PDB file of C-alpha atoms in Angstrom:
ATOM      1  CA  PRO L  26       0.000   0.000   0.000  1.00 36.00           C
ATOM      2  CA  ASN L  27       1.078   3.518  -0.678  1.00 34.00           C
ATOM      3  CA  PRO L  28      -0.916   5.696   1.695  1.00 38.00           C
ATOM      4  CA  GLY L  29      -1.138   9.412   1.139  1.00 41.00           C
ATOM      5  CA  ALA L  30       0.242  11.880   3.621  1.00 36.00           C
ATOM      6  CA  ASN L  31      -2.412  14.485   2.999  1.00 32.00           C
ATOM      7  CA  PRO L  32      -3.567  16.276   6.130  1.00 32.00           C
ATOM      8  CA  SER L  33      -7.188  15.791   7.002  1.00 32.00           C
ATOM      9  CA  PRO L  34      -9.497  17.289   9.616  1.00 31.00           C
ATOM     10  CA  GLY L  35      -9.111  15.946  13.128  1.00 32.00           C
ATOM     11  CA  ALA L  36     -11.321  13.120  14.261  1.00 31.00           C
ATOM     12  CA  SER L  37     -14.414  14.285  16.067  1.00 30.00           C
ATOM     13  CA  PRO L  38     -14.977  13.177  19.670  1.00 31.00           C
ATOM     14  CA  ASN L  39     -17.548  10.587  18.522  1.00 33.00           C
ATOM     15  CA  SER L  40     -15.362   9.109  15.791  1.00 37.00           C
ATOM     16  CA  PRO L  41     -14.577   5.418  15.966  1.00 39.00           C
ATOM     17  CA  VAL L  42     -10.981   4.890  16.995  1.00 40.00           C
ATOM     18  CA  TYR L  43      -9.392   1.633  15.967  1.00 41.00           C
ATOM     19  CA  GLY L  44      -6.027   0.519  17.226  1.00 42.00           C
ATOM     20  CA  ALA L  45      -5.460   3.702  19.134  1.00 42.00           C
ATOM     21  CA  THR L  46      -3.866   1.900  22.020  1.00 44.00           C
ATOM     22  CA  PRO L  47      -3.988   4.294  24.925  1.00 45.00           C
ATOM     23  CA  SER L  48      -0.443   5.232  25.679  1.00 49.00           C
ATOM     24  CA  PRO L  49       0.400   6.422  29.138  1.00 52.00           C
ATOM     25  CA  GLN L  50      -0.107  10.133  29.386  1.00 57.00           C
ATOM     26  CA  PRO L  51       3.257  11.821  29.560  1.00 59.00           C
ATOM     27  CA  SER L  52       4.005  14.019  32.497  1.00 78.00           C
ATOM     28  CA  LEU L  53       3.073  17.264  30.830  1.00 88.00           C
ATOM     29  CA  SER L  54       5.042  19.898  32.643  1.00 89.00           C
ATOM     30  CA  GLY L  55       6.542  23.344  32.329  1.00 91.00           C
ATOM     31  CA  ASN L  56       5.747  26.168  29.944  1.00 92.00           C
ATOM     32  CA  ALA L  57       6.649  24.634  26.596  1.00 94.00           C
ATOM     33  CA  THR L  58       4.466  25.591  23.619  1.00 95.00           C
ATOM     34  CA  TRP L  59       5.055  23.054  20.867  1.00 97.00           C
ATOM     35  CA  ARG L  60       3.917  23.581  17.265  1.00 97.00           C
ATOM     36  CA  LEU L  61       4.070  21.185  14.333  1.00 98.00           C
ATOM     37  CA  VAL L  62       6.482  22.263  11.589  1.00 97.00           C
ATOM     38  CA  ARG L  63       6.007  19.258   9.290  1.00 97.00           C
ATOM     39  CA  ALA L  64       4.914  15.641   9.422  1.00 98.00           C
ATOM     40  CA  GLN L  65       5.431  12.832   6.976  1.00 97.00           C
ATOM     41  CA  PHE L  66       5.243   9.148   6.262  1.00 97.00           C
ATOM     42  CA  MET L  67       8.663   7.506   6.256  1.00 96.00           C
ATOM     43  CA  ASN L  68       9.887   4.686   3.962  1.00 94.00           C
ATOM     44  CA  GLY L  69       8.394   6.277   0.878  1.00 93.00           C
ATOM     45  CA  GLY L  70       4.907   5.979   2.355  1.00 91.00           C
ATOM     46  CA  ARG L  71       5.084   2.193   2.448  1.00 90.00           C
ATOM     47  CA  CYS L  72       3.441   0.504   5.417  1.00 91.00           C
ATOM     48  CA  THR L  73       3.700  -3.130   6.469  1.00 87.00           C
ATOM     49  CA  THR L  74       1.265  -5.364   8.275  1.00 85.00           C
ATOM     50  CA  SER L  75       4.020  -6.304  10.747  1.00 87.00           C
ATOM     51  CA  GLN L  76       5.035  -2.769  11.792  1.00 91.00           C
ATOM     52  CA  GLY L  77       2.372  -0.476  10.385  1.00 93.00           C
ATOM     53  CA  CYS L  78       3.396   2.961   9.144  1.00 96.00           C
ATOM     54  CA  GLU L  79       6.452   4.840  10.353  1.00 97.00           C
ATOM     55  CA  LEU L  80       5.589   8.482  10.906  1.00 98.00           C
ATOM     56  CA  GLN L  81       7.863  11.422  11.627  1.00 97.00           C
ATOM     57  CA  GLY L  82       7.275  14.978  12.732  1.00 97.00           C
ATOM     58  CA  THR L  83       9.342  18.057  13.424  1.00 97.00           C
ATOM     59  CA  PHE L  84       8.145  20.419  16.146  1.00 98.00           C
ATOM     60  CA  THR L  85       9.326  23.770  17.505  1.00 97.00           C
ATOM     61  CA  ASN L  86       8.927  25.126  21.009  1.00 96.00           C
ATOM     62  CA  SER L  87       8.185  28.844  21.314  1.00 94.00           C
ATOM     63  CA  GLY L  88       7.640  28.697  25.068  1.00 92.00           C
ATOM     64  CA  GLY L  89       9.813  27.802  28.019  1.00 92.00           C
ATOM     65  CA  GLN L  90      11.113  24.500  29.283  1.00 94.00           C
ATOM     66  CA  GLY L  91       8.744  21.573  29.487  1.00 93.00           C
ATOM     67  CA  VAL L  92       7.308  18.379  28.067  1.00 94.00           C
ATOM     68  CA  GLY L  93       4.382  18.058  25.676  1.00 96.00           C
ATOM     69  CA  GLN L  94       3.091  15.210  23.524  1.00 96.00           C
ATOM     70  CA  ALA L  95       2.535  14.605  19.803  1.00 97.00           C
ATOM     71  CA  THR L  96      -0.055  12.081  18.639  1.00 97.00           C
ATOM     72  CA  PHE L  97       0.110  10.831  15.057  1.00 98.00           C
ATOM     73  CA  ASN L  98      -3.260   9.535  13.801  1.00 97.00           C
ATOM     74  CA  LEU L  99      -3.878   7.543  10.621  1.00 97.00           C
ATOM     75  CA  THR L 100      -7.399   8.317   9.445  1.00 96.00           C
ATOM     76  CA  ASP L 101      -9.723   7.976   6.501  1.00 93.00           C
ATOM     77  CA  GLN L 102      -9.871  10.959   4.137  1.00 92.00           C
ATOM     78  CA  ALA L 103     -12.721  12.647   6.005  1.00 92.00           C
ATOM     79  CA  GLY L 104     -10.952  12.188   9.343  1.00 91.00           C
ATOM     80  CA  ASP L 105     -13.996  10.347  10.707  1.00 93.00           C
ATOM     81  CA  THR L 106     -12.214   7.069  11.442  1.00 95.00           C
ATOM     82  CA  THR L 107      -8.832   6.658  13.095  1.00 96.00           C
ATOM     83  CA  TYR L 108      -7.282   3.333  12.073  1.00 96.00           C
ATOM     84  CA  ALA L 109      -4.121   3.543  14.194  1.00 97.00           C
ATOM     85  CA  SER L 110      -2.128   6.053  16.196  1.00 97.00           C
ATOM     86  CA  CYS L 111       1.077   6.478  18.146  1.00 97.00           C
ATOM     87  CA  SER L 112       2.234   9.126  20.593  1.00 96.00           C
ATOM     88  CA  VAL L 113       5.642  10.480  21.559  1.00 96.00           C
ATOM     89  CA  PRO L 114       6.828  13.003  24.137  1.00 95.00           C
ATOM     90  CA  LEU L 115       8.156  16.407  23.072  1.00 96.00           C
ATOM     91  CA  ASP L 116      10.855  17.352  25.569  1.00 94.00           C
ATOM     92  CA  SER L 117      12.513  20.790  25.523  1.00 92.00           C
ATOM     93  CA  SER L 118      15.617  19.291  27.143  1.00 90.00           C
ATOM     94  CA  GLN L 119      16.284  17.888  23.636  1.00 89.00           C
ATOM     95  CA  GLY L 120      16.240  21.430  22.186  1.00 88.00           C
ATOM     96  CA  ASN L 121      13.631  23.902  20.956  1.00 92.00           C
ATOM     97  CA  GLN L 122      13.282  22.001  17.674  1.00 96.00           C
ATOM     98  CA  VAL L 123      12.858  18.242  17.819  1.00 96.00           C
ATOM     99  CA  THR L 124      12.184  15.545  15.251  1.00 97.00           C
ATOM    100  CA  VAL L 125      10.445  12.441  16.556  1.00 97.00           C
ATOM    101  CA  SER L 126       9.062   9.287  14.975  1.00 96.00           C
ATOM    102  CA  CYS L 127       6.898   6.310  15.857  1.00 97.00           C
ATOM    103  CA  TYR L 128       5.078   3.396  14.239  1.00 97.00           C
ATOM    104  CA  ALA L 129       1.276   3.430  14.058  1.00 97.00           C
ATOM    105  CA  ASN L 130      -0.174  -0.054  13.714  1.00 96.00           C
ATOM    106  CA  SER L 131      -3.313  -1.961  14.644  1.00 96.00           C
ATOM    107  CA  PRO L 132      -5.333  -4.994  13.568  1.00 95.00           C
ATOM    108  CA  GLN L 133      -7.812  -2.602  11.910  1.00 94.00           C
ATOM    109  CA  LEU L 134      -5.057  -0.971   9.837  1.00 95.00           C
ATOM    110  CA  ASP L 135      -3.797  -4.423   8.829  1.00 94.00           C
ATOM    111  CA  GLN L 136      -7.327  -5.439   7.832  1.00 93.00           C
ATOM    112  CA  LEU L 137      -7.753  -2.279   5.757  1.00 94.00           C
ATOM    113  CA  PHE L 138      -4.576  -3.003   3.789  1.00 91.00           C
ATOM    114  CA  LEU L 139      -5.360  -6.720   3.462  1.00 92.00           C
ATOM    115  CA  SER L 140      -8.835  -5.952   2.088  1.00 94.00           C
ATOM    116  CA  ASP L 141      -7.548  -3.194  -0.230  1.00 92.00           C
ATOM    117  CA  PRO L 142      -3.791  -3.157  -0.897  1.00 87.00           C
ATOM    118  CA  ASN L 143      -4.198   0.261  -2.559  1.00 89.00           C
ATOM    119  CA  ALA L 144      -6.062   1.850   0.349  1.00 91.00           C
ATOM    120  CA  SER L 145      -4.929   5.294   1.438  1.00 93.00           C
ATOM    121  CA  VAL L 146      -4.747   6.609   4.956  1.00 94.00           C
ATOM    122  CA  TYR L 147      -4.173  10.210   5.949  1.00 96.00           C
ATOM    123  CA  LEU L 148      -1.874  11.658   8.569  1.00 97.00           C
ATOM    124  CA  ASN L 149      -3.269  13.953  11.222  1.00 96.00           C
ATOM    125  CA  VAL L 150      -1.050  15.206  14.056  1.00 97.00           C
ATOM    126  CA  GLN L 151      -2.263  16.598  17.363  1.00 96.00           C
ATOM    127  CA  VAL L 152      -0.055  18.406  19.867  1.00 97.00           C
ATOM    128  CA  GLN L 153      -0.752  18.511  23.591  1.00 96.00           C
ATOM    129  CA  ASN L 154       1.086  21.247  25.506  1.00 95.00           C
ATOM    130  CA  PRO L 155       1.523  21.440  29.275  1.00 92.00           C
ATOM    131  CA  ASN L 156      -0.230  24.833  29.353  1.00 84.00           C
ATOM    132  CA  GLY L 157      -3.249  23.461  27.485  1.00 84.00           C
ATOM    133  CA  ASP L 158      -2.438  25.531  24.389  1.00 77.00           C
TER     134      ASP L 158
END
């Protein structure tokens, strides 16, 4: 499969979420204000049923020291269904610009690609800052 990396609207609160394994909430702390610079699919957009899709994002911090969180969601084009997600901490001790990556995978994502090898998923990134911004 060669999923597209087109941004799509965020999933609404009532959207079905498949494979979004709840990751432990990071200890959001400090005054960091993280913003997404860019996000992309790695490996030429190729995903596997064993590892899912590798996703990468670059973020900048315009606030003070602190830890936030980035969540990468793989959705349908409308953003109504999240097939898989992964989350990573954004820590200002690593600098005011960080690049992080993770693998998003789930049985539902596998099933999508098994049922339609040409299916596309869309990347949506959400940032959680310690100050709620």
